Amino acid sequence: ALSFTDTKPVGGKTVSYAVKAISADPAKYKDAELGTEGKITLPKAMKKPRVKAQKGKKVQVSWKKVKSSTGYVIYISKSKTKGFKAVKTVKKAAAGNVTVKAGAKKGRCYVKVRPYKSVNGKRVWGTYSKTLSVKVKK
């Protein structure tokens, strides 16, 4: 079983993937014909979501609908550049307004949102939103 993960998807673009077997010994075996090609339109890049601190160490995250997405995942970290953890999955394509725990007791926390599209039971990911900063309230 082989797999491939596109680590730099381009949101809003239609991409094609195909598989071709290539022989390690061309004198002995011929290369296979090009396999079945698959096409998919990736979710567009997110417009800048908004974050607002709420009482009780919570953060309200809101965003506009991303065309061609079927859901979103919200990530939070105490660091601006690393340690992001998925804290909420929203399984609908509409615009969102969700309150989640900040993940920090005090100070700043950082939030990103990522759209996805469900295809044959698997998630195809769009690009992350820009990282947003919010000061946590007690």
PDB file of C-alpha atoms in Angstrom:
ATOM      1  CA  ALA A   1       0.000   0.000   0.000  1.00  0.00           C
ATOM      2  CA  LEU A   2       1.466   3.303  -1.089  1.00  0.00           C
ATOM      3  CA  SER A   3       0.248   6.758  -0.221  1.00  0.00           C
ATOM      4  CA  PHE A   4       1.052  10.371  -1.044  1.00  0.00           C
ATOM      5  CA  THR A   5       0.374  13.531   0.936  1.00  0.00           C
ATOM      6  CA  ASP A   6       0.451  16.893  -0.806  1.00  0.00           C
ATOM      7  CA  THR A   7       2.121  19.038   1.865  1.00  0.00           C
ATOM      8  CA  LYS A   8       1.609  22.359   0.061  1.00  0.00           C
ATOM      9  CA  PRO A   9      -1.924  22.387  -1.339  1.00  0.00           C
ATOM     10  CA  VAL A  10      -3.054  25.481  -3.226  1.00  0.00           C
ATOM     11  CA  GLY A  11      -6.520  26.479  -2.052  1.00  0.00           C
ATOM     12  CA  GLY A  12      -9.211  27.019  -4.665  1.00  0.00           C
ATOM     13  CA  LYS A  13      -7.268  25.251  -7.425  1.00  0.00           C
ATOM     14  CA  THR A  14      -8.215  22.019  -9.180  1.00  0.00           C
ATOM     15  CA  VAL A  15      -5.346  19.572  -8.932  1.00  0.00           C
ATOM     16  CA  SER A  16      -4.773  16.254 -10.680  1.00  0.00           C
ATOM     17  CA  TYR A  17      -2.838  13.248  -9.456  1.00  0.00           C
ATOM     18  CA  ALA A  18      -1.954  10.086 -11.375  1.00  0.00           C
ATOM     19  CA  VAL A  19       0.106   6.994 -10.575  1.00  0.00           C
ATOM     20  CA  LYS A  20       2.634   5.327 -12.869  1.00  0.00           C
ATOM     21  CA  ALA A  21       4.753   2.269 -12.042  1.00  0.00           C
ATOM     22  CA  ILE A  22       8.343   2.550 -13.246  1.00  0.00           C
ATOM     23  CA  SER A  23      10.600  -0.489 -13.551  1.00  0.00           C
ATOM     24  CA  ALA A  24      13.836  -0.684 -11.584  1.00  0.00           C
ATOM     25  CA  ASP A  25      15.202  -2.902 -14.387  1.00  0.00           C
ATOM     26  CA  PRO A  26      14.038  -1.464 -17.753  1.00  0.00           C
ATOM     27  CA  ALA A  27      15.860  -4.201 -19.712  1.00  0.00           C
ATOM     28  CA  LYS A  28      13.735  -6.847 -18.017  1.00  0.00           C
ATOM     29  CA  TYR A  29      10.404  -5.052 -17.461  1.00  0.00           C
ATOM     30  CA  LYS A  30       8.513  -2.357 -19.356  1.00  0.00           C
ATOM     31  CA  ASP A  31       7.181   0.688 -17.535  1.00  0.00           C
ATOM     32  CA  ALA A  32       3.451   0.594 -16.853  1.00  0.00           C
ATOM     33  CA  GLU A  33       0.967   2.840 -18.614  1.00  0.00           C
ATOM     34  CA  LEU A  34      -0.169   5.945 -16.766  1.00  0.00           C
ATOM     35  CA  GLY A  35      -2.700   4.972 -14.131  1.00  0.00           C
ATOM     36  CA  THR A  36      -6.096   6.448 -13.398  1.00  0.00           C
ATOM     37  CA  GLU A  37      -6.027  10.193 -12.935  1.00  0.00           C
ATOM     38  CA  GLY A  38      -7.921  11.797 -10.072  1.00  0.00           C
ATOM     39  CA  LYS A  39      -9.008  15.437  -9.946  1.00  0.00           C
ATOM     40  CA  ILE A  40     -10.179  17.450  -6.974  1.00  0.00           C
ATOM     41  CA  THR A  41     -10.868  21.123  -6.224  1.00  0.00           C
ATOM     42  CA  LEU A  42      -9.260  22.094  -2.942  1.00  0.00           C
ATOM     43  CA  PRO A  43     -10.984  24.458  -0.499  1.00  0.00           C
ATOM     44  CA  LYS A  44     -10.053  28.113  -1.063  1.00  0.00           C
ATOM     45  CA  ALA A  45      -7.704  29.878   1.303  1.00  0.00           C
ATOM     46  CA  MET A  46      -9.414  31.315   4.362  1.00  0.00           C
ATOM     47  CA  LYS A  47     -10.094  34.990   4.674  1.00  0.00           C
ATOM     48  CA  LYS A  48      -8.841  36.314   7.985  1.00  0.00           C
ATOM     49  CA  PRO A  49     -10.989  34.891  10.797  1.00  0.00           C
ATOM     50  CA  ARG A  50     -11.677  36.969  13.887  1.00  0.00           C
ATOM     51  CA  VAL A  51     -10.934  36.099  17.514  1.00  0.00           C
ATOM     52  CA  LYS A  52     -12.253  37.678  20.673  1.00  0.00           C
ATOM     53  CA  ALA A  53     -11.416  36.835  24.282  1.00  0.00           C
ATOM     54  CA  GLN A  54     -14.287  35.646  26.470  1.00  0.00           C
ATOM     55  CA  LYS A  55     -14.481  35.310  30.252  1.00  0.00           C
ATOM     56  CA  GLY A  56     -13.495  31.981  31.727  1.00  0.00           C
ATOM     57  CA  LYS A  57     -10.338  31.489  29.623  1.00  0.00           C
ATOM     58  CA  LYS A  58     -12.315  31.052  26.404  1.00  0.00           C
ATOM     59  CA  VAL A  59     -11.932  32.438  22.901  1.00  0.00           C
ATOM     60  CA  GLN A  60     -14.646  33.173  20.358  1.00  0.00           C
ATOM     61  CA  VAL A  61     -13.551  32.364  16.790  1.00  0.00           C
ATOM     62  CA  SER A  62     -15.608  33.523  13.811  1.00  0.00           C
ATOM     63  CA  TRP A  63     -15.081  33.305  10.052  1.00  0.00           C
ATOM     64  CA  LYS A  64     -16.785  33.663   6.704  1.00  0.00           C
ATOM     65  CA  LYS A  65     -17.748  30.634   4.663  1.00  0.00           C
ATOM     66  CA  VAL A  66     -15.019  29.174   2.469  1.00  0.00           C
ATOM     67  CA  LYS A  67     -16.294  28.087  -0.934  1.00  0.00           C
ATOM     68  CA  SER A  68     -15.918  24.344  -1.640  1.00  0.00           C
ATOM     69  CA  SER A  69     -15.295  23.390   2.004  1.00  0.00           C
ATOM     70  CA  THR A  70     -17.406  20.977   4.032  1.00  0.00           C
ATOM     71  CA  GLY A  71     -15.992  21.818   7.457  1.00  0.00           C
ATOM     72  CA  TYR A  72     -13.306  23.518   9.525  1.00  0.00           C
ATOM     73  CA  VAL A  73     -10.829  22.658  12.265  1.00  0.00           C
ATOM     74  CA  ILE A  74      -9.782  25.221  14.900  1.00  0.00           C
ATOM     75  CA  TYR A  75      -6.230  25.012  16.273  1.00  0.00           C
ATOM     76  CA  ILE A  76      -4.860  26.740  19.399  1.00  0.00           C
ATOM     77  CA  SER A  77      -1.343  27.116  20.817  1.00  0.00           C
ATOM     78  CA  LYS A  78       0.478  28.983  23.566  1.00  0.00           C
ATOM     79  CA  SER A  79       3.260  29.673  21.041  1.00  0.00           C
ATOM     80  CA  LYS A  80       2.912  31.724  17.855  1.00  0.00           C
ATOM     81  CA  THR A  81       4.881  29.281  15.709  1.00  0.00           C
ATOM     82  CA  LYS A  82       4.545  25.757  17.142  1.00  0.00           C
ATOM     83  CA  GLY A  83       2.540  23.412  19.328  1.00  0.00           C
ATOM     84  CA  PHE A  84      -0.853  23.942  17.654  1.00  0.00           C
ATOM     85  CA  LYS A  85      -3.485  21.401  18.676  1.00  0.00           C
ATOM     86  CA  ALA A  86      -6.885  20.821  17.123  1.00  0.00           C
ATOM     87  CA  VAL A  87      -9.496  21.828  19.695  1.00  0.00           C
ATOM     88  CA  LYS A  88     -12.714  21.853  17.673  1.00  0.00           C
ATOM     89  CA  THR A  89     -14.001  20.388  14.413  1.00  0.00           C
ATOM     90  CA  VAL A  90     -16.980  22.114  12.805  1.00  0.00           C
ATOM     91  CA  LYS A  91     -18.661  19.685  10.418  1.00  0.00           C
ATOM     92  CA  LYS A  92     -20.593  22.157   8.317  1.00  0.00           C
ATOM     93  CA  ALA A  93     -19.656  24.402   5.433  1.00  0.00           C
ATOM     94  CA  ALA A  94     -21.403  27.552   6.683  1.00  0.00           C
ATOM     95  CA  ALA A  95     -19.760  30.576   8.248  1.00  0.00           C
ATOM     96  CA  GLY A  96     -18.776  29.918  11.840  1.00  0.00           C
ATOM     97  CA  ASN A  97     -18.959  31.468  15.257  1.00  0.00           C
ATOM     98  CA  VAL A  98     -17.542  29.071  17.863  1.00  0.00           C
ATOM     99  CA  THR A  99     -16.333  29.476  21.448  1.00  0.00           C
ATOM    100  CA  VAL A 100     -13.464  27.217  22.579  1.00  0.00           C
ATOM    101  CA  LYS A 101     -11.160  26.939  25.592  1.00  0.00           C
ATOM    102  CA  ALA A 102      -8.084  29.134  25.147  1.00  0.00           C
ATOM    103  CA  GLY A 103      -5.524  26.513  26.167  1.00  0.00           C
ATOM    104  CA  ALA A 104      -3.635  29.096  28.244  1.00  0.00           C
ATOM    105  CA  LYS A 105      -4.267  30.159  31.839  1.00  0.00           C
ATOM    106  CA  LYS A 106      -3.116  33.732  31.256  1.00  0.00           C
ATOM    107  CA  GLY A 107      -1.287  35.780  28.672  1.00  0.00           C
ATOM    108  CA  ARG A 108      -1.682  35.270  24.927  1.00  0.00           C
ATOM    109  CA  CYS A 109      -2.875  32.339  22.913  1.00  0.00           C
ATOM    110  CA  TYR A 110      -2.720  31.865  19.172  1.00  0.00           C
ATOM    111  CA  VAL A 111      -5.463  30.591  16.872  1.00  0.00           C
ATOM    112  CA  LYS A 112      -5.569  29.186  13.318  1.00  0.00           C
ATOM    113  CA  VAL A 113      -8.496  27.793  11.326  1.00  0.00           C
ATOM    114  CA  ARG A 114      -8.204  25.288   8.473  1.00  0.00           C
ATOM    115  CA  PRO A 115     -10.976  24.369   6.024  1.00  0.00           C
ATOM    116  CA  TYR A 116     -11.395  20.876   4.636  1.00  0.00           C
ATOM    117  CA  LYS A 117     -13.453  19.086   2.025  1.00  0.00           C
ATOM    118  CA  SER A 118     -14.714  15.518   2.504  1.00  0.00           C
ATOM    119  CA  VAL A 119     -14.011  13.287  -0.491  1.00  0.00           C
ATOM    120  CA  ASN A 120     -14.847   9.574  -0.335  1.00  0.00           C
ATOM    121  CA  GLY A 121     -14.821   9.691   3.465  1.00  0.00           C
ATOM    122  CA  LYS A 122     -11.392  11.347   3.698  1.00  0.00           C
ATOM    123  CA  ARG A 123     -10.456  14.955   4.371  1.00  0.00           C
ATOM    124  CA  VAL A 124      -8.706  17.032   1.735  1.00  0.00           C
ATOM    125  CA  TRP A 125      -7.182  20.032   3.470  1.00  0.00           C
ATOM    126  CA  GLY A 126      -7.200  23.678   2.470  1.00  0.00           C
ATOM    127  CA  THR A 127      -4.556  26.122   3.653  1.00  0.00           C
ATOM    128  CA  TYR A 128      -4.391  27.421   7.231  1.00  0.00           C
ATOM    129  CA  SER A 129      -5.625  30.891   8.050  1.00  0.00           C
ATOM    130  CA  LYS A 130      -3.103  33.431   9.267  1.00  0.00           C
ATOM    131  CA  THR A 131      -2.178  32.969  12.911  1.00  0.00           C
ATOM    132  CA  LEU A 132      -4.232  35.241  15.167  1.00  0.00           C
ATOM    133  CA  SER A 133      -3.335  36.413  18.657  1.00  0.00           C
ATOM    134  CA  VAL A 134      -5.690  37.052  21.565  1.00  0.00           C
ATOM    135  CA  LYS A 135      -5.111  37.901  25.242  1.00  0.00           C
ATOM    136  CA  VAL A 136      -6.802  35.388  27.556  1.00  0.00           C
ATOM    137  CA  LYS A 137      -9.277  36.666  30.193  1.00  0.00           C
ATOM    138  CA  LYS A 138      -9.738  34.997  33.568  1.00  0.00           C
TER     139      LYS A 138
END
